[in-house]
Amino acid sequence: MKRKLFSLSGIVGLYTAVILSIGFLIFFVISIIVKGSSVISWEFITTAPRLGMTEGGIWPALVGTFWLSFLAVIISVPIGVFSAVYLFSYAKSTKWVSFVKICVNTLAGVPSIIYGLFGMALFVNMMGFEVSLLSGALTLAVLALPIVINASFEALSSVSPDFMQAAYALGATKRQSILRVLIPTAMPNILTSVILVTGRVAGETAPIMFTAVAFYNRQLPKSLMDEVMALPYHIFALMTEGTHSAKQVPIAYGSALVLLLLVLSISSTALILRYRLRKKRQW
Amino acid sequence: MVKIRTSNLNLHFGDNHVLRDVNMEIQEKKVTAIIGPSGCGKSTLLRTFNRMNDFVDKLKISGTIMVGDKDIYQDKMDLSRLRAKVGMVFQKPNPFPKTIFKNVAFGLEVQGKHSKCEVFSIVEESLRAAWLWDEVKDRLHSPAMALSGGQQQRLCIARALANCPEVLLLDEPTSALDPQSTAKIEELCLALKDRVSILIVTHNIAQAGRISDYTAFMYLGELVEFGETEKVFTVPKDKRTEAYLTGVFG
Ligand SMILES: Nc1ncnc2c1ncn2[C@@H]1O[C@H](COP(=O)(O)OP(=O)(O)O)[C@@H](O)[C@H]1O
Ligand SMILES: [Mg+2]
């Protein structure tokens, strides 16, 4: 009897936990939709803010976020994938590999504001790139790097060693086996994590705060050295520094909704892609 | 004609003395079966012939192995060339997650010595030789993973044949297959005798009896008995061979 009661209360506890987390998510999404959807329109998406950001849209912020994320991914993915390939296939000593992996994991756990400060010190000041698209993208790339390395390493480890054996046994050199078999086989998984990283990078505020963004800039970036607007920072700025909150808070929620939809669609692309590729080549 | 000759071959993995003084002469264009209980070093012996043991740390190897007139453990040995000339098929079918065509063309493409047209005709010829052409000719560009297990294993054979090997090493190639696919691969081995020397590891004594001209019996890293299959099976010289063949162990 006591035991039954105990297991019953356990089940109730589990359900409560699940319902709480789902409920939280639903509440959160709905409240953003309710508060944000009223301002969203084609014009909101495609025009620049006007009148001290009390009117107009988010186009420059959208474009800025696109360029920041795109560049950060373009920079971090090759470096990350090649680091993972080195760690997985070339690094000889296991001590060295685990040391590097500890470093990478530590880096992955560093709060993003620290990346912001680091980016400011290194790219903005020391290297003299100033507050610019370039500095922001580089800072985001550094943030993305450990994630890409870890995900790629996982992807490479999940490739069955049988394939490498087969490649060697057919006369392929180590380099050929890696380039023609290991990396292509791991590619679906690498690609999925690259897309997820894109979503993560697109939503970051702290790393670009001191390195890339302008509070208010109606111009689209013309070069890597321009300041840009970015969606997450736009929301932050509207909520904290706005002086006309009655007009600006709805715009902030509208931007939040756009950002949320953007990140969700990026993640679901990754999921669909993973599903498709898995189905196409099973092993 | 002798195709492979080992002299005083000893192999250690660390402290594990895996091959002990192996001396054997493998005849050209014959099927040689290697039998013996699990863990006795059959796979290891096979993998010395295309130097696939080189990947194991703490490998120590002494003695010589001649393939044709080449000492394959000399320093200057071109491993890519060796592995093209001494093909290998594994226990578990392991086609690449690529198309059927790309699987067979893989060896040629890494060599990079053939024109597109040559590659195509070699691929076709290899698939024919592995008795797979008719089953796959209409879907050369679909994934190899969609083939059945038996077809995948024949694809692996075709893939090895595309390199125009002189020797084909088969490590328990049928142990993951159903009886029908097994029979097909056995017949295929017999048919391939004209073009390559075949070495097949098997734990299936009947299979060795069916397809091999010569049989080697290994026990605890030693080559206990080696001779014509008929003689080994009917009048084994060593008591351990007899015990193994009659099913006392293994
Ligand atoms: N990669 C390896 N590293 C270390 N030891 C190995 C390796 N492969 C095989 N061995 C050892 O070598 C011995 C022979 O193994 P193997 O040649 O696979 O036997 P068989 O194929 O006859 O079953 C076994 O004791 C096994 O543990
Ligand atoms: Mg074995």
Tab-separated table of C-alpha atoms in Angstrom, chain B residues 14-248:
chain	number	residue	atom	x	y	z
B	14	GLY	CA	52.673	-5.776	-27.264
B	15	ASP	CA	53.283	-8.816	-25.074
B	16	ASN	CA	50.875	-10.947	-27.027
B	17	HIS	CA	52.806	-13.317	-29.281
B	18	VAL	CA	50.153	-13.711	-31.970
B	19	LEU	CA	51.984	-15.411	-34.853
B	20	ARG	CA	54.741	-17.916	-34.131
B	21	ASP	CA	57.285	-18.894	-36.748
B	22	VAL	CA	54.857	-19.078	-39.602
B	23	ASN	CA	56.358	-20.523	-42.788
B	24	MET	CA	53.994	-20.983	-45.648
B	25	GLU	CA	53.865	-20.863	-49.421
B	26	ILE	CA	50.607	-19.804	-51.000
B	27	GLN	CA	50.054	-20.973	-54.549
B	28	GLU	CA	49.094	-18.630	-57.327
B	29	LYS	CA	45.512	-18.737	-58.619
B	30	LYS	CA	44.376	-21.275	-56.091
B	31	VAL	CA	42.009	-20.977	-53.163
B	32	THR	CA	43.733	-21.358	-49.835
B	33	ALA	CA	41.577	-21.650	-46.721
B	34	ILE	CA	42.798	-20.726	-43.266
B	35	ILE	CA	40.941	-22.473	-40.485
B	36	GLY	CA	41.363	-22.678	-36.740
B	37	PRO	CA	39.679	-21.796	-33.493
B	38	SER	CA	38.722	-18.236	-32.788
B	39	GLY	CA	41.581	-16.048	-31.562
B	40	CYS	CA	44.321	-18.239	-33.040
B	41	GLY	CA	45.573	-15.483	-35.328
B	42	LYS	CA	43.867	-16.170	-38.658
B	43	SER	CA	42.776	-12.601	-39.251
B	44	THR	CA	46.096	-11.284	-38.068
B	45	LEU	CA	47.942	-13.525	-40.499
B	46	LEU	CA	45.689	-12.396	-43.335
B	47	ARG	CA	46.229	-8.765	-42.441
B	48	THR	CA	49.999	-9.117	-42.576
B	49	PHE	CA	49.691	-9.697	-46.337
B	50	ASN	CA	48.314	-6.228	-47.041
B	51	ARG	CA	49.921	-4.643	-43.981
B	52	MET	CA	46.621	-3.745	-42.355
B	53	ASN	CA	48.160	-4.603	-38.983
B	54	ASP	CA	50.351	-1.530	-39.338
B	55	PHE	CA	47.615	0.508	-37.662
B	56	VAL	CA	47.934	-1.382	-34.380
B	57	ASP	CA	50.230	0.296	-31.835
B	58	LYS	CA	52.904	-1.888	-30.376
B	59	LEU	CA	53.077	-4.070	-33.466
B	60	LYS	CA	56.331	-5.992	-33.662
B	61	ILE	CA	56.964	-8.123	-36.655
B	62	SER	CA	59.956	-10.174	-37.781
B	63	GLY	CA	60.710	-12.566	-40.600
B	64	THR	CA	59.897	-11.851	-44.227
B	65	ILE	CA	56.822	-11.933	-46.409
B	66	MET	CA	57.288	-12.027	-50.157
B	67	VAL	CA	54.334	-11.220	-52.376
B	68	GLY	CA	55.411	-12.095	-55.883
B	69	ASP	CA	59.027	-11.015	-55.909
B	70	LYS	CA	58.570	-8.138	-53.446
B	71	ASP	CA	59.493	-8.128	-49.790
B	72	ILE	CA	56.459	-6.217	-48.580
B	73	TYR	CA	57.900	-5.206	-45.202
B	74	GLN	CA	60.872	-3.373	-46.662
B	75	ASP	CA	60.935	0.337	-45.794
B	76	LYS	CA	60.346	1.646	-49.296
B	77	MET	CA	57.203	-0.385	-49.865
B	78	ASP	CA	54.417	1.658	-51.429
B	79	LEU	CA	51.471	0.699	-49.225
B	80	SER	CA	48.815	2.095	-51.544
B	81	ARG	CA	50.139	-0.033	-54.367
B	82	LEU	CA	50.438	-3.077	-52.154
B	83	ARG	CA	46.870	-2.743	-50.914
B	84	ALA	CA	45.565	-2.298	-54.438
B	85	LYS	CA	47.391	-5.451	-55.526
B	86	VAL	CA	46.365	-7.404	-52.428
B	87	GLY	CA	42.660	-6.725	-52.030
B	88	MET	CA	40.664	-7.433	-48.912
B	89	VAL	CA	37.049	-8.210	-48.075
B	90	PHE	CA	35.904	-8.065	-44.482
B	91	GLN	CA	33.632	-10.116	-42.319
B	92	LYS	CA	30.893	-7.524	-42.136
B	93	PRO	CA	29.951	-6.100	-45.545
B	94	ASN	CA	31.168	-2.513	-45.423
B	95	PRO	CA	30.259	-0.628	-48.590
B	96	PHE	CA	30.742	3.113	-48.257
B	97	PRO	CA	27.618	5.223	-47.796
B	98	LYS	CA	27.974	6.258	-51.424
B	99	THR	CA	26.397	5.056	-54.648
B	100	ILE	CA	27.065	1.609	-56.047
B	101	PHE	CA	29.123	3.120	-58.840
B	102	LYS	CA	31.215	5.266	-56.516
B	103	ASN	CA	31.935	2.292	-54.300
B	104	VAL	CA	33.413	0.302	-57.131
B	105	ALA	CA	35.213	3.287	-58.615
B	106	PHE	CA	36.760	4.253	-55.275
B	107	GLY	CA	40.067	2.433	-55.705
B	108	LEU	CA	40.523	3.785	-59.227
B	109	GLU	CA	39.696	7.297	-58.141
B	110	VAL	CA	42.242	7.363	-55.357
B	111	GLN	CA	44.845	6.119	-57.812
B	112	GLY	CA	43.789	8.884	-60.177
B	113	LYS	CA	45.377	7.241	-63.189
B	114	HIS	CA	42.298	6.457	-65.231
B	115	SER	CA	40.091	8.445	-67.543
B	116	LYS	CA	36.360	8.636	-66.862
B	117	CYS	CA	35.712	6.247	-69.689
B	118	GLU	CA	38.206	3.692	-68.408
B	119	VAL	CA	36.748	3.958	-64.925
B	120	PHE	CA	33.306	3.214	-66.254
B	121	SER	CA	34.371	0.141	-68.170
B	122	ILE	CA	36.417	-1.197	-65.257
B	123	VAL	CA	33.465	-0.677	-62.915
B	124	GLU	CA	31.203	-2.593	-65.246
B	125	GLU	CA	33.721	-5.365	-65.717
B	126	SER	CA	34.287	-5.686	-61.943
B	127	LEU	CA	30.573	-5.816	-61.220
B	128	ARG	CA	30.199	-8.510	-63.875
B	129	ALA	CA	33.078	-10.465	-62.383
B	130	ALA	CA	31.419	-10.294	-58.966
B	131	TRP	CA	28.114	-11.465	-60.491
B	132	LEU	CA	26.376	-8.309	-59.505
B	133	TRP	CA	26.037	-6.429	-62.778
B	134	ASP	CA	22.628	-7.742	-63.775
B	135	GLU	CA	21.190	-6.962	-60.379
B	136	VAL	CA	22.458	-3.397	-60.219
B	137	LYS	CA	22.964	-2.159	-63.771
B	138	ASP	CA	19.776	-0.093	-63.643
B	139	ARG	CA	20.585	1.575	-60.349
B	140	LEU	CA	24.312	2.204	-60.411
B	141	HIS	CA	23.743	5.637	-58.932
B	142	SER	CA	21.552	4.628	-56.040
B	143	PRO	CA	22.978	4.078	-52.543
B	144	ALA	CA	24.931	0.888	-51.971
B	145	MET	CA	23.439	0.671	-48.489
B	146	ALA	CA	20.093	-0.260	-50.020
B	147	LEU	CA	21.462	-3.585	-51.324
B	148	SER	CA	20.913	-6.827	-49.430
B	149	GLY	CA	23.704	-8.211	-47.255
B	150	GLY	CA	24.798	-10.740	-49.856
B	151	GLN	CA	24.761	-8.126	-52.591
B	152	GLN	CA	26.736	-5.743	-50.395
B	153	GLN	CA	29.390	-8.379	-49.860
B	154	ARG	CA	29.612	-9.032	-53.607
B	155	LEU	CA	29.850	-5.281	-54.078
B	156	CYS	CA	32.820	-5.290	-51.708
B	157	ILE	CA	34.366	-8.028	-53.833
B	158	ALA	CA	33.724	-6.007	-56.986
B	159	ARG	CA	35.248	-2.985	-55.310
B	160	ALA	CA	38.412	-4.943	-54.575
B	161	LEU	CA	38.476	-6.449	-58.072
B	162	ALA	CA	38.389	-3.005	-59.674
B	163	ASN	CA	41.970	-2.506	-58.497
B	164	CYS	CA	42.937	-5.513	-60.582
B	165	PRO	CA	44.423	-7.347	-57.602
B	166	GLU	CA	46.753	-10.335	-57.769
B	167	VAL	CA	45.627	-11.603	-54.384
B	168	LEU	CA	42.235	-11.430	-52.709
B	169	LEU	CA	42.060	-11.772	-48.936
B	170	LEU	CA	38.641	-12.766	-47.575
B	171	ASP	CA	38.188	-12.675	-43.813
B	172	GLU	CA	35.160	-14.818	-42.959
B	173	PRO	CA	33.252	-13.177	-45.810
B	174	THR	CA	30.100	-15.223	-45.374
B	175	SER	CA	29.705	-15.362	-41.610
B	176	ALA	CA	27.201	-12.505	-41.632
B	177	LEU	CA	25.191	-13.904	-44.554
B	178	ASP	CA	22.278	-16.260	-45.094
B	179	PRO	CA	22.907	-19.721	-46.639
B	180	GLN	CA	21.876	-18.690	-50.149
B	181	SER	CA	24.147	-15.665	-50.273
B	182	THR	CA	26.874	-17.801	-48.770
B	183	ALA	CA	26.548	-20.397	-51.519
B	184	LYS	CA	26.707	-17.682	-54.139
B	185	ILE	CA	29.896	-16.237	-52.705
B	186	GLU	CA	31.459	-19.681	-52.490
B	187	GLU	CA	30.745	-20.307	-56.173
B	188	LEU	CA	32.048	-16.867	-56.957
B	189	CYS	CA	35.350	-17.688	-55.235
B	190	LEU	CA	35.761	-20.726	-57.440
B	191	ALA	CA	35.017	-18.662	-60.521
B	192	LEU	CA	37.529	-15.993	-59.549
B	193	LYS	CA	40.380	-18.462	-59.249
B	194	ASP	CA	41.319	-17.816	-62.861
B	195	ARG	CA	42.247	-14.241	-62.159
B	196	VAL	CA	43.396	-13.992	-58.539
B	197	SER	CA	44.996	-16.006	-55.810
B	198	ILE	CA	42.428	-16.308	-53.047
B	199	LEU	CA	43.046	-16.601	-49.324
B	200	ILE	CA	39.940	-17.159	-47.275
B	201	VAL	CA	39.625	-17.316	-43.516
B	202	THR	CA	36.658	-19.340	-42.415
B	203	HIS	CA	35.373	-20.910	-39.234
B	204	ASN	CA	33.203	-23.126	-41.348
B	205	ILE	CA	35.147	-26.328	-41.967
B	206	ALA	CA	32.685	-27.554	-44.570
B	207	GLN	CA	33.152	-24.339	-46.485
B	208	ALA	CA	36.908	-24.827	-46.523
B	209	GLY	CA	36.331	-28.343	-47.820
B	210	ARG	CA	33.999	-27.146	-50.556
B	211	ILE	CA	36.018	-24.366	-52.062
B	212	SER	CA	39.692	-24.591	-51.193
B	213	ASP	CA	42.584	-26.263	-52.949
B	214	TYR	CA	44.851	-25.836	-49.949
B	215	THR	CA	44.052	-25.630	-46.278
B	216	ALA	CA	46.066	-24.139	-43.468
B	217	PHE	CA	45.185	-25.049	-39.902
B	218	MET	CA	46.286	-22.613	-37.232
B	219	TYR	CA	46.326	-23.106	-33.532
B	220	LEU	CA	47.484	-20.578	-30.921
B	221	GLY	CA	49.437	-18.583	-33.468
B	222	GLU	CA	51.179	-21.574	-34.981
B	223	LEU	CA	50.692	-22.899	-38.466
B	224	VAL	CA	50.064	-26.469	-37.412
B	225	GLU	CA	49.281	-27.995	-40.743
B	226	PHE	CA	49.301	-26.835	-44.330
B	227	GLY	CA	48.706	-28.832	-47.457
B	228	GLU	CA	46.272	-29.836	-50.134
B	229	THR	CA	42.768	-29.690	-48.743
B	230	GLU	CA	42.017	-33.283	-49.630
B	231	LYS	CA	45.024	-34.558	-47.737
B	232	VAL	CA	44.545	-32.286	-44.744
B	233	PHE	CA	40.925	-33.349	-44.479
B	234	THR	CA	41.419	-37.084	-45.023
B	235	VAL	CA	44.803	-37.819	-43.491
B	236	PRO	CA	45.786	-34.945	-41.184
B	237	LYS	CA	49.348	-35.283	-39.943
B	238	ASP	CA	48.828	-33.519	-36.647
B	239	LYS	CA	46.585	-34.707	-33.846
B	240	ARG	CA	45.387	-31.138	-33.224
B	241	THR	CA	44.207	-30.822	-36.830
B	242	GLU	CA	42.310	-34.047	-36.543
B	243	ALA	CA	40.736	-32.956	-33.290
B	244	TYR	CA	39.663	-29.654	-34.806
B	245	LEU	CA	38.258	-31.231	-37.970
B	246	THR	CA	36.267	-33.753	-35.991
B	247	GLY	CA	34.866	-31.019	-33.839
B	248	VAL	CA	36.622	-31.761	-30.583
